PDB file of C-alpha atoms in Angstrom:
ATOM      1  CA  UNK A 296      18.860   8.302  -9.528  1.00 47.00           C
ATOM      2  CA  UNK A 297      21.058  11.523  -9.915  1.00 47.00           C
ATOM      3  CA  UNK A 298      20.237  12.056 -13.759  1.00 47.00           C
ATOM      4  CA  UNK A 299      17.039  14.567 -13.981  1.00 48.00           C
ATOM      5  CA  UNK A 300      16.240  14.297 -17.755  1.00 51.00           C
ATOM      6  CA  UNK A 301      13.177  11.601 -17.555  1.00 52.00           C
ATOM      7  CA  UNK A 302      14.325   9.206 -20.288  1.00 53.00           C
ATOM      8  CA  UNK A 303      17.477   8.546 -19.033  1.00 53.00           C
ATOM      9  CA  UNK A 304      16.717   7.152 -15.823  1.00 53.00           C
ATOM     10  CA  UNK A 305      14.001   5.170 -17.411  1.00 56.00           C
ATOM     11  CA  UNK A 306      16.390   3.551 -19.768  1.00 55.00           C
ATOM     12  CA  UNK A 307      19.430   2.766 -17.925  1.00 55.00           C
ATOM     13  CA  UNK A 308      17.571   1.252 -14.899  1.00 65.00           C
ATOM     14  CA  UNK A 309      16.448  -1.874 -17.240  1.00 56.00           C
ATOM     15  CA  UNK A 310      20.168  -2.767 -17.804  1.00 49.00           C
ATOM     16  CA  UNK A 311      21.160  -3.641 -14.635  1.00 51.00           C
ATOM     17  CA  UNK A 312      18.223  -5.276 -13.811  1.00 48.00           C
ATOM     18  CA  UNK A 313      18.105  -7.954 -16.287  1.00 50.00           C
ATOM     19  CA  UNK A 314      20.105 -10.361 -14.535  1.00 53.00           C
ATOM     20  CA  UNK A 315      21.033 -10.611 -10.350  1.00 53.00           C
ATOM     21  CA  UNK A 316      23.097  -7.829  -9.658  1.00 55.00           C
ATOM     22  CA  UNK A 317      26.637  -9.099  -7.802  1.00 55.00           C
ATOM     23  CA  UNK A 318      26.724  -9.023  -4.161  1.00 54.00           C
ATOM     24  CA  UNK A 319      29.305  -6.148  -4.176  1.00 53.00           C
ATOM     25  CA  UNK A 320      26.457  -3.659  -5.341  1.00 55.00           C
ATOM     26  CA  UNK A 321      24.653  -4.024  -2.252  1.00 55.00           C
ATOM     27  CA  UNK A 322      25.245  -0.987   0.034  1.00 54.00           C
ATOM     28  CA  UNK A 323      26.982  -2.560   2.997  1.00 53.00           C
ATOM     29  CA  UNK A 324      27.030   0.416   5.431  1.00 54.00           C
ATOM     30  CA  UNK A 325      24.633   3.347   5.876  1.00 52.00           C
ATOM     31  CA  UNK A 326      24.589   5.442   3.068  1.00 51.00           C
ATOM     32  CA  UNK A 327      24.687   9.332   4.120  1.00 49.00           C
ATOM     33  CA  UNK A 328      23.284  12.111   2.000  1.00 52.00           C
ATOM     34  CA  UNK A 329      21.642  15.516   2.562  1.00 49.00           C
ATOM     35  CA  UNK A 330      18.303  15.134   0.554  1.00 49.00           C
ATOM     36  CA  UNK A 331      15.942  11.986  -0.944  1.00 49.00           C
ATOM     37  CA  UNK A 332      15.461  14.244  -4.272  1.00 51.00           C
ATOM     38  CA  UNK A 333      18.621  13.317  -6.823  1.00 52.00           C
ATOM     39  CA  UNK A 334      17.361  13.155 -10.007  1.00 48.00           C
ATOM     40  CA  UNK A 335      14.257  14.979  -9.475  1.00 49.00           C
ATOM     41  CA  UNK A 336      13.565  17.526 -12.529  1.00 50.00           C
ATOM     42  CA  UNK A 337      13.304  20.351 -11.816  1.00 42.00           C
ATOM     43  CA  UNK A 338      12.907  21.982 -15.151  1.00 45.00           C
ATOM     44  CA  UNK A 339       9.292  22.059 -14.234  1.00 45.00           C
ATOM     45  CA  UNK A 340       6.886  23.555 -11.734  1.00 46.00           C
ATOM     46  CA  UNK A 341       6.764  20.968  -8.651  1.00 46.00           C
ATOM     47  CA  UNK A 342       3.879  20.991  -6.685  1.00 47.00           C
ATOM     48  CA  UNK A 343       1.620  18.539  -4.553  1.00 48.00           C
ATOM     49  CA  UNK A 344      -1.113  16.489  -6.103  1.00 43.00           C
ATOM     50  CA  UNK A 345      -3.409  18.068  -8.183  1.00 33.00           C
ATOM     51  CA  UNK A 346      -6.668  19.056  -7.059  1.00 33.00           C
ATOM     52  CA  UNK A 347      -9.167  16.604  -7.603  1.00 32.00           C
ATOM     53  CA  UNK A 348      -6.947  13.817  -7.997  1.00 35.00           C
ATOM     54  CA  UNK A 349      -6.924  10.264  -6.323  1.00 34.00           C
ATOM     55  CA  UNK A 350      -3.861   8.681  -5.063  1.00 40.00           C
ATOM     56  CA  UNK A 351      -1.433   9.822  -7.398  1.00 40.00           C
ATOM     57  CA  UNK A 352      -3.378   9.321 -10.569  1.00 42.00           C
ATOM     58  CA  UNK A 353      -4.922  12.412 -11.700  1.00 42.00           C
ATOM     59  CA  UNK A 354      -8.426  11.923 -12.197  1.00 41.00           C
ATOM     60  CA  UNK A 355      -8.962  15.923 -13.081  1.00 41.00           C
ATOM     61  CA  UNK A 356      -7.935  18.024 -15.886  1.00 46.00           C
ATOM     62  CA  UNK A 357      -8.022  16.521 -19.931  1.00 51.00           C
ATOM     63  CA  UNK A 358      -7.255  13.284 -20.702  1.00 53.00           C
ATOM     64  CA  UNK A 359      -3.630  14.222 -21.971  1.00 52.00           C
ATOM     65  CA  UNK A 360      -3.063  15.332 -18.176  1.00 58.00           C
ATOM     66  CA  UNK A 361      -4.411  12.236 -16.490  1.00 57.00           C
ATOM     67  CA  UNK A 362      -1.762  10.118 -18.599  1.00 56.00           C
ATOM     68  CA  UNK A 363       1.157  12.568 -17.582  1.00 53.00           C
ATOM     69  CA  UNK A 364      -0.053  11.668 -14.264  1.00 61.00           C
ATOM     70  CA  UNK A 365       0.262   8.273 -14.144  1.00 64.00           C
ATOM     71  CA  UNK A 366       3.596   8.337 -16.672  1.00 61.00           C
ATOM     72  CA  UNK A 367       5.023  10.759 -13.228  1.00 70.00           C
ATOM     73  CA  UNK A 368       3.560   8.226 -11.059  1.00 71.00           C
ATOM     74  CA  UNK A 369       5.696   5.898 -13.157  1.00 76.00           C
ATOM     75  CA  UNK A 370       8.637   8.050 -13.188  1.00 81.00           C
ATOM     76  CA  UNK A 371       9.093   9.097  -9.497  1.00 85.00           C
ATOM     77  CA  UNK A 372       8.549   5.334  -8.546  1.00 87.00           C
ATOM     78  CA  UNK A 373      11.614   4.396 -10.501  1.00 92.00           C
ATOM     79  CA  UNK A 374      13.327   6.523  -7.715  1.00 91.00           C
ATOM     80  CA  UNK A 375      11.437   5.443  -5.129  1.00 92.00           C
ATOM     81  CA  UNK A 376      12.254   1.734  -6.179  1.00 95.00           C
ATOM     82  CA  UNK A 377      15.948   2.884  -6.350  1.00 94.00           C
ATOM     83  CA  UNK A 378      16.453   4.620  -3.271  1.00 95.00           C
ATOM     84  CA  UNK A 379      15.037   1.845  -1.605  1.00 96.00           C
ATOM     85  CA  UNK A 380      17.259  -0.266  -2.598  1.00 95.00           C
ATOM     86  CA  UNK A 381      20.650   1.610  -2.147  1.00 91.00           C
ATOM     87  CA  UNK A 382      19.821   3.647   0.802  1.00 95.00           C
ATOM     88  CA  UNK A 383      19.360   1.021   3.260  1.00 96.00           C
ATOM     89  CA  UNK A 384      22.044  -1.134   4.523  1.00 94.00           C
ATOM     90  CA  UNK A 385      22.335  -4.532   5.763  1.00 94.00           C
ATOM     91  CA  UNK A 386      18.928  -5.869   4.459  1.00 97.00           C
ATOM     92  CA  UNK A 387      18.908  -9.590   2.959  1.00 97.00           C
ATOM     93  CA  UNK A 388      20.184  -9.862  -0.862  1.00 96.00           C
ATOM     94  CA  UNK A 389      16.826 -10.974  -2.344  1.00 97.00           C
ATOM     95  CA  UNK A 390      15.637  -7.295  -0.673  1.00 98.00           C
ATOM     96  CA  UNK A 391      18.206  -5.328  -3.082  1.00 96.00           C
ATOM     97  CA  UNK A 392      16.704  -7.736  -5.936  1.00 96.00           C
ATOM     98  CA  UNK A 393      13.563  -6.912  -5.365  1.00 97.00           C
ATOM     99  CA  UNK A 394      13.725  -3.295  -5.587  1.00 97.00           C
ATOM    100  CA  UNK A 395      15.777  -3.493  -8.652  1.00 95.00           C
ATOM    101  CA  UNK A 396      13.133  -5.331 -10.019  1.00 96.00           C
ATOM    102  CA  UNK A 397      10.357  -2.744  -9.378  1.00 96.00           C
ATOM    103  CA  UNK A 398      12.213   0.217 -10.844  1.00 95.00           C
ATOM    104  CA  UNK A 399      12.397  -1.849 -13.966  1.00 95.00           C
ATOM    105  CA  UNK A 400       8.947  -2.447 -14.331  1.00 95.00           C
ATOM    106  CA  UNK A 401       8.187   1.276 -13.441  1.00 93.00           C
ATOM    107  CA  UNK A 402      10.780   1.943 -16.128  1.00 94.00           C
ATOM    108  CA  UNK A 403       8.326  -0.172 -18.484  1.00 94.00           C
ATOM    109  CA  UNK A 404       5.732   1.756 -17.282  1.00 93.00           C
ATOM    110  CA  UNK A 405       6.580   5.265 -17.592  1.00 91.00           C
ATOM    111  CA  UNK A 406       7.798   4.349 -21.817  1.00 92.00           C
ATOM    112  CA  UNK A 407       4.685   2.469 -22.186  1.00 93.00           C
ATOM    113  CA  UNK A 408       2.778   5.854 -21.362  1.00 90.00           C
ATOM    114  CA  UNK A 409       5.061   8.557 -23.030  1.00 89.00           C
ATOM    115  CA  UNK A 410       4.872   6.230 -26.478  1.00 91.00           C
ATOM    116  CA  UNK A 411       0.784   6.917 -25.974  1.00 90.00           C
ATOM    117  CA  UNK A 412       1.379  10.461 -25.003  1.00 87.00           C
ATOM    118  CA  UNK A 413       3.336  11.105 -28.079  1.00 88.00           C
ATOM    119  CA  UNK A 414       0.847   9.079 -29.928  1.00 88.00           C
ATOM    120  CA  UNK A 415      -1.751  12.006 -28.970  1.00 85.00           C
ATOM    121  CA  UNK A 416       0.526  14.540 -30.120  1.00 84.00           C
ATOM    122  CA  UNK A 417       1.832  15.612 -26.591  1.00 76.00           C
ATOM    123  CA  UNK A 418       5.154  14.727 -24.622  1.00 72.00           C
ATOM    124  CA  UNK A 419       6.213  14.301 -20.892  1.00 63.00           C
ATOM    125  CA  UNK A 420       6.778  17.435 -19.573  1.00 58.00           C
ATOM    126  CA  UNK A 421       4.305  19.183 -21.318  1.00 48.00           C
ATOM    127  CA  UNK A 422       2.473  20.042 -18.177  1.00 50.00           C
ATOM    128  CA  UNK A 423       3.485  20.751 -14.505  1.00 52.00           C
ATOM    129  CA  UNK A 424       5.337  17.708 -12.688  1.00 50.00           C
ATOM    130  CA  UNK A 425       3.492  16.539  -8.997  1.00 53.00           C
ATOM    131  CA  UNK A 426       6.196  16.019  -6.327  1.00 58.00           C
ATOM    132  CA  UNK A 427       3.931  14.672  -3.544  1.00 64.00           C
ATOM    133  CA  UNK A 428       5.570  11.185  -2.757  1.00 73.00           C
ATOM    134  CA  UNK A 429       8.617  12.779  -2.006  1.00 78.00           C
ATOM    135  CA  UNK A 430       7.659  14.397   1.138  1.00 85.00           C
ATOM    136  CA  UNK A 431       7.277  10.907   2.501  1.00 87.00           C
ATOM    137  CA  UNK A 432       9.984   9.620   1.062  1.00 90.00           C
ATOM    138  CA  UNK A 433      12.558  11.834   2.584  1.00 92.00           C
ATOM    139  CA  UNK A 434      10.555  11.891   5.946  1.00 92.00           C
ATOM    140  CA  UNK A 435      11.687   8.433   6.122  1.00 95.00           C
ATOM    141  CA  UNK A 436      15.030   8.465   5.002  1.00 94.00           C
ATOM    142  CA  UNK A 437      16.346   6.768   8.082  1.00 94.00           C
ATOM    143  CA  UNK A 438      13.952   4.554   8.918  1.00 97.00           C
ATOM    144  CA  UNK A 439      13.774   1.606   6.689  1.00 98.00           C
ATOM    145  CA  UNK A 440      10.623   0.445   8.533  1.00 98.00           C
ATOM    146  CA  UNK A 441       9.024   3.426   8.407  1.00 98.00           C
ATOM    147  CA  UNK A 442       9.789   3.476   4.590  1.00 98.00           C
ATOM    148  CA  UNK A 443       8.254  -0.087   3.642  1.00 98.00           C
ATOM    149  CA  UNK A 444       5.186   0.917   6.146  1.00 98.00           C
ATOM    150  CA  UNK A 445       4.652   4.533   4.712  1.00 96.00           C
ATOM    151  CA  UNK A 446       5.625   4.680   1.079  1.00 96.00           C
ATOM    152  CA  UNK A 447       5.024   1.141  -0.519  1.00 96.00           C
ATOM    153  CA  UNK A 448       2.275   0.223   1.811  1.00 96.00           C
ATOM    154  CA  UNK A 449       0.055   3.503   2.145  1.00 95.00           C
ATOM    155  CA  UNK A 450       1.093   5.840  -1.169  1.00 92.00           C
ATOM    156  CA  UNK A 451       2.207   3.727  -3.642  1.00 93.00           C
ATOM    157  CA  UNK A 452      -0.927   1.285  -2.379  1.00 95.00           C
ATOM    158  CA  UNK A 453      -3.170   3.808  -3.640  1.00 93.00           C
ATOM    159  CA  UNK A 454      -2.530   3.730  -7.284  1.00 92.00           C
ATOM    160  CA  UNK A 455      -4.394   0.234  -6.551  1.00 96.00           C
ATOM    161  CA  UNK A 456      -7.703   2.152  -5.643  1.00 96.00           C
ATOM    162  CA  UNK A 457      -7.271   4.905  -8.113  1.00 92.00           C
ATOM    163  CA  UNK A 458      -6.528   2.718 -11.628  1.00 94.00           C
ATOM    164  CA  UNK A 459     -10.151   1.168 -12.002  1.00 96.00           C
ATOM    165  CA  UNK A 460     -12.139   4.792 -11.808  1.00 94.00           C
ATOM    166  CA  UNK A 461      -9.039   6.255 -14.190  1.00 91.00           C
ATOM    167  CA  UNK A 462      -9.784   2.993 -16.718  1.00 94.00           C
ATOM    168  CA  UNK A 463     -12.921   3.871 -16.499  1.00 95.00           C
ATOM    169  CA  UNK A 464     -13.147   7.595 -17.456  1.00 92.00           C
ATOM    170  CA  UNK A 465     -10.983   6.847 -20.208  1.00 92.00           C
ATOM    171  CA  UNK A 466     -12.681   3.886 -21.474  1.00 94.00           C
ATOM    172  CA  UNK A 467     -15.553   6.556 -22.123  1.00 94.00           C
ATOM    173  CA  UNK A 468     -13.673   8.467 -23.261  1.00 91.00           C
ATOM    174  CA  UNK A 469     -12.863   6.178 -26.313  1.00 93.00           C
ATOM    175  CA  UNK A 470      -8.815   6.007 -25.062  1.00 92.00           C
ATOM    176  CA  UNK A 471      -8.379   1.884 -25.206  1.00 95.00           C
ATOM    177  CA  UNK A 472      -4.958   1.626 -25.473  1.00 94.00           C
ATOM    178  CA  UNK A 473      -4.671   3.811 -22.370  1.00 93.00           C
ATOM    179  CA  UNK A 474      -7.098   1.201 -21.043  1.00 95.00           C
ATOM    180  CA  UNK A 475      -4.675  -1.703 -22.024  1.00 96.00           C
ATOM    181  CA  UNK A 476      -1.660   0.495 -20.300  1.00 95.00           C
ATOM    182  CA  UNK A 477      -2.997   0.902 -17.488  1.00 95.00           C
ATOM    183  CA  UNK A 478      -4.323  -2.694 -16.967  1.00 97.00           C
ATOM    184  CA  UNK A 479      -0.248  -3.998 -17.252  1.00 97.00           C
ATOM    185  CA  UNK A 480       0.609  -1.264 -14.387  1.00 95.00           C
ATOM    186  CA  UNK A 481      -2.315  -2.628 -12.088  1.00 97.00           C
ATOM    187  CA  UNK A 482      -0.880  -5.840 -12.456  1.00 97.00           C
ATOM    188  CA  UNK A 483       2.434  -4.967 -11.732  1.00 97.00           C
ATOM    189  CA  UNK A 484       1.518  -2.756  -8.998  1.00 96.00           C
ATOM    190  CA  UNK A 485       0.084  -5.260  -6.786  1.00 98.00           C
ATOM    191  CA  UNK A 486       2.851  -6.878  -7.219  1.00 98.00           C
ATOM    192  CA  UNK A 487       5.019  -4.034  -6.230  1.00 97.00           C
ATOM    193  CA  UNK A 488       2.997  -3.322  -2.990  1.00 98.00           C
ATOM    194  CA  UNK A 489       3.648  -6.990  -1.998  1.00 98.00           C
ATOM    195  CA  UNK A 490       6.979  -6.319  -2.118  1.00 98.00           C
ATOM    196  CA  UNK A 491       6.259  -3.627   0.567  1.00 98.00           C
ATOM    197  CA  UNK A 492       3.941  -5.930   2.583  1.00 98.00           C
ATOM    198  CA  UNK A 493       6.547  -8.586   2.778  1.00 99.00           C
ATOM    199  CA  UNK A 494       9.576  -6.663   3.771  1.00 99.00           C
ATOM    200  CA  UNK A 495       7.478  -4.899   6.362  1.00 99.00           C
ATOM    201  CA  UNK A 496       6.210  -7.593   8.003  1.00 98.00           C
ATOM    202  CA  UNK A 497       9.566  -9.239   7.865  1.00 99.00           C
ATOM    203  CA  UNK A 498      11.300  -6.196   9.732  1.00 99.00           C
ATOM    204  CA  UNK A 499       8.563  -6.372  12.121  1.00 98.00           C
ATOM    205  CA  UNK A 500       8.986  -9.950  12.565  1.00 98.00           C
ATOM    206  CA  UNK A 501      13.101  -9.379  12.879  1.00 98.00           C
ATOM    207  CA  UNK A 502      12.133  -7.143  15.745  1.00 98.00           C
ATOM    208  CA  UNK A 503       9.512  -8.636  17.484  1.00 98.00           C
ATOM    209  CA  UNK A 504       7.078  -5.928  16.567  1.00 98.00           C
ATOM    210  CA  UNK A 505       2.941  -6.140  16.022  1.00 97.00           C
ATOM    211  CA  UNK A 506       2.586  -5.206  11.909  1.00 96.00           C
ATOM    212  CA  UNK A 507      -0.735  -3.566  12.671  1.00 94.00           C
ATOM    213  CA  UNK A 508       0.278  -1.415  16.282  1.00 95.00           C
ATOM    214  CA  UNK A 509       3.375  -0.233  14.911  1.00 97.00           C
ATOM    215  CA  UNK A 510       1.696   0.708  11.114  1.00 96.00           C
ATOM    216  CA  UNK A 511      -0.213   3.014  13.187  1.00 94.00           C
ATOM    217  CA  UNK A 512       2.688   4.545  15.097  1.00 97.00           C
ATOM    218  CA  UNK A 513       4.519   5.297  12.384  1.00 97.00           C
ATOM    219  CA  UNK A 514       1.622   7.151  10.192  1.00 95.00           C
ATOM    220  CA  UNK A 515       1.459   8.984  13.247  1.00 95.00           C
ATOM    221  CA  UNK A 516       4.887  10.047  13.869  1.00 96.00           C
ATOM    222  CA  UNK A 517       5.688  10.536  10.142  1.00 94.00           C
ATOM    223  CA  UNK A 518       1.983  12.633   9.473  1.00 91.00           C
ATOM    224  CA  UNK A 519       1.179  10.072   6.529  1.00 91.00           C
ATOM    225  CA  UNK A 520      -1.955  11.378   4.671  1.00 87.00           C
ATOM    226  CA  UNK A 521      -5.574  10.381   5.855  1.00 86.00           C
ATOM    227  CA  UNK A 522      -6.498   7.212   3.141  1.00 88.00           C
ATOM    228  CA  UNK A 523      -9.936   8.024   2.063  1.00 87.00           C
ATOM    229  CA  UNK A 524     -12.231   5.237   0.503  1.00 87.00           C
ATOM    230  CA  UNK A 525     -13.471   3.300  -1.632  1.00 90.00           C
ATOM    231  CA  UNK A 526     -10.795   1.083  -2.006  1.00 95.00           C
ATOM    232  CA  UNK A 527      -9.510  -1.885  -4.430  1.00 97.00           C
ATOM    233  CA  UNK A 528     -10.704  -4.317  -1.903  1.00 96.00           C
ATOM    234  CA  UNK A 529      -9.784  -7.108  -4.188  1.00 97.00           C
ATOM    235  CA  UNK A 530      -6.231  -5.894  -5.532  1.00 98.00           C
ATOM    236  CA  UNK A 531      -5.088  -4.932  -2.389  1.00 98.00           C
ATOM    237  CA  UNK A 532      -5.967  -8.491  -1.064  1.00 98.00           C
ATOM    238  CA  UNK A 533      -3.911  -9.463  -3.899  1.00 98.00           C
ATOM    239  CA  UNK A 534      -0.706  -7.489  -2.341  1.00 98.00           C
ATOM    240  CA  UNK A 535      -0.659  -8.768   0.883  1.00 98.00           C
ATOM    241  CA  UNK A 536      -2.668  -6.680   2.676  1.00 98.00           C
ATOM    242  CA  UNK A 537      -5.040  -8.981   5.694  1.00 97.00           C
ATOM    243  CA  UNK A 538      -8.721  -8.812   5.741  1.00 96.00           C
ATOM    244  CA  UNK A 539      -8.413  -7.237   8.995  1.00 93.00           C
ATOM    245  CA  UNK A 540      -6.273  -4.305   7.873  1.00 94.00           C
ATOM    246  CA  UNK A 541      -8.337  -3.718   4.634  1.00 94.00           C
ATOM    247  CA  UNK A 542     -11.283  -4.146   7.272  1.00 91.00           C
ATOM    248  CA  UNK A 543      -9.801  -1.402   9.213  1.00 88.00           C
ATOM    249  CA  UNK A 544      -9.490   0.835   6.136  1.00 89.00           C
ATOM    250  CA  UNK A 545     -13.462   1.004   5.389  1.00 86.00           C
ATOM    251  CA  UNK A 546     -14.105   1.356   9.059  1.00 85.00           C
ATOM    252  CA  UNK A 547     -12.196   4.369   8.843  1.00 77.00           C
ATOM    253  CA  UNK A 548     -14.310   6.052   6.242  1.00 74.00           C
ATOM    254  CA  UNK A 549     -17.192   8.761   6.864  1.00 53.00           C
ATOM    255  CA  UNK A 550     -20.545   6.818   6.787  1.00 56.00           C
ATOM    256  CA  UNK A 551     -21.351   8.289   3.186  1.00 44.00           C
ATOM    257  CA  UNK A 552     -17.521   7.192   2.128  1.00 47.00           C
ATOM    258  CA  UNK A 553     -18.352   3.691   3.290  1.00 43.00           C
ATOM    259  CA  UNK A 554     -17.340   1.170   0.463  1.00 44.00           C
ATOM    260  CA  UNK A 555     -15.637  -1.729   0.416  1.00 43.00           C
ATOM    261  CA  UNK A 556     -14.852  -2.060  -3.293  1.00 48.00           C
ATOM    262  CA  UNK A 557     -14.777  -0.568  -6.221  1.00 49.00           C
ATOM    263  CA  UNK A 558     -17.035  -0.650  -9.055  1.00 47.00           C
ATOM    264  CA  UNK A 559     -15.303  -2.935 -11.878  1.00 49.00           C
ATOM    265  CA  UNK A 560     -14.702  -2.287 -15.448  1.00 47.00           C
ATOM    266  CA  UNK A 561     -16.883  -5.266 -17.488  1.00 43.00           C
ATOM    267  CA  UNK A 562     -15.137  -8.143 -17.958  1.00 43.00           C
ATOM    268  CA  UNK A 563     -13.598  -8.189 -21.613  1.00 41.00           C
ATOM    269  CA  UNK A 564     -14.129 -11.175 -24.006  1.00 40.00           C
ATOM    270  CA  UNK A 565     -11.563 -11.905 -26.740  1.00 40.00           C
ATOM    271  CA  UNK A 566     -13.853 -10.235 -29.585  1.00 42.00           C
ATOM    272  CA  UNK A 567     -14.086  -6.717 -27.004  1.00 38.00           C
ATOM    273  CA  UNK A 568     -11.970  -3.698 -28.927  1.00 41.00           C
ATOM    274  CA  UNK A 569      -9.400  -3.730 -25.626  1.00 38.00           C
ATOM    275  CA  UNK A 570      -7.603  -6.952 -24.460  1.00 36.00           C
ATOM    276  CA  UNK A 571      -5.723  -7.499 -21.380  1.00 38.00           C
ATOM    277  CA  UNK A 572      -2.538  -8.654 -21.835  1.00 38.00           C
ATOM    278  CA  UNK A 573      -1.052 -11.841 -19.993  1.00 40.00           C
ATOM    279  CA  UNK A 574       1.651 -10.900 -17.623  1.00 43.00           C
ATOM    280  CA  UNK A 575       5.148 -10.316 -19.005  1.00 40.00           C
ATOM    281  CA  UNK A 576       8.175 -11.796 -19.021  1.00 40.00           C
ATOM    282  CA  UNK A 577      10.523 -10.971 -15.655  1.00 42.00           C
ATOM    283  CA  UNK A 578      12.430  -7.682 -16.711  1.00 37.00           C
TER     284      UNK A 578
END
């Protein structure tokens, strides 16, 4: 987490994460530090999301931009994932495996997409970096409840909702392998915000605590960001989220914002120009 050059991160966080990591790595007491934001690079502009972006994939701007905006996605989440897992003491072992496990599939992610922005002749860091998530993240920086509600379950959850409409634009665009890409990260992702949906509701369960009562006490407190429709009904289903909470989301929305799921891509057949690939091998 402290090393700002982008690679670097993205590389070394695969090692430790192909087999269990020894008990002894766990962080057995509270961990105290003055800011959420080591390894952050800051050899860039930071700013908020860009305008006219969804979730945290940017949806506005050339096509070159809206893949640097899913390869930061990528990137800050390996930090997310990480600081997760070492900032929070006293959680059960399979929690510390778990998060090790996400920032090496992030890690996948983010190489996946600069190999296809290099492929189009530009680079990470070619354009301003985004530094939204962060706000959150260090909002919650003593809280671990208030970081599997806030960050996994609301921000992170809306790269679910924004992927189809991003697949979308650059399937007209003629982009299929950013197609493919982004296909393995929606799959993973769900995956990922499961990981936030169980560990949630387990804390609340430790502490006797109603999941859907204290979610809404703690966007309060911590000012999480309105979620605005439509949303990935389906994938978010998928990640653990209940019918009533997903339920709760749409009834949320304006009346013109009212949707309950996205449009879908068309199914592919083996003979289409993209295919999506069966899942992985664990990292």
């Amino acid at each position: 987490m402290a090393v700002a050059q982008p690679a670097r991160p993205a590389a070394s966080v695969r090692l430790p994460s192909r087999s269990p990591p020894p008990p002894h790595l766990f962080p057995c007491e509270p961990i105290c530090v003055g800011s959420s934001r080591e390894g952050r690079d800051f050899t860039r502009q930071l700013s908020g999301p860009w305008p006219g972006c969804i979730g945290h994939l940017g949806l506005a701007g050339p096509r070159s931009e809206q893949e640097q905006a899913a390869g930061e996605h990528a990137l800050n989440t390996i930090n997310l994932a990480l600081d997760a897992a070492w900032r929070f003491a006293g959680m059960p072992a399979d929690y510390y495996r778990d998060w090790l496990r996400v920032a090496a599939e992030e890690a996948l992610h983010f190489d996946l997409l600069r190999q296809h922005l290099r492929s189009l002749g530009r680079d990470y860091g070619d354009f301003d970096a985004h530094d939204g998530l962060w706000t959150t993240v260090e909002r919650t920086s003593q809280d671990v409840l208030a970081r599997m509600a806030l960050v996994p379950r609301t921000l992170e959850a809306r790269g679910l909702d924004a992927t189809p409409p991003m697949q979308d634009r650059l399937c007209r665009a003629g982009d299929l392998r950013a197609v493919e890409i982004l296909a393995i990260i929606l799959r993973d992702e769900v995956g990922h915000v499961a990981i936030g949906n169980h560990w949630y509701r387990w804390l609340c369960q430790r502490d006797g605590l109603d999941p859907v009562q204290t979610y809404d006490r703690l966007a309060r407190e911590h000012h999480a960001p309105r979620l605005r429709g439509p949303f990935n009904v389906e994938a978010r289903l998928a990640a653990g989220f209940t019918p009533i909470e997903v339920d709760a989301l749409t009834r949320a929305q304006l009346p013109e914002r009212r949707c309950s799921q996205r449009r879908q891509l068309p199914t592919l057949s083996r003979n289409s120009a993209v295919v999506i690939p069966s899942p992985i091998p664990d990292l």
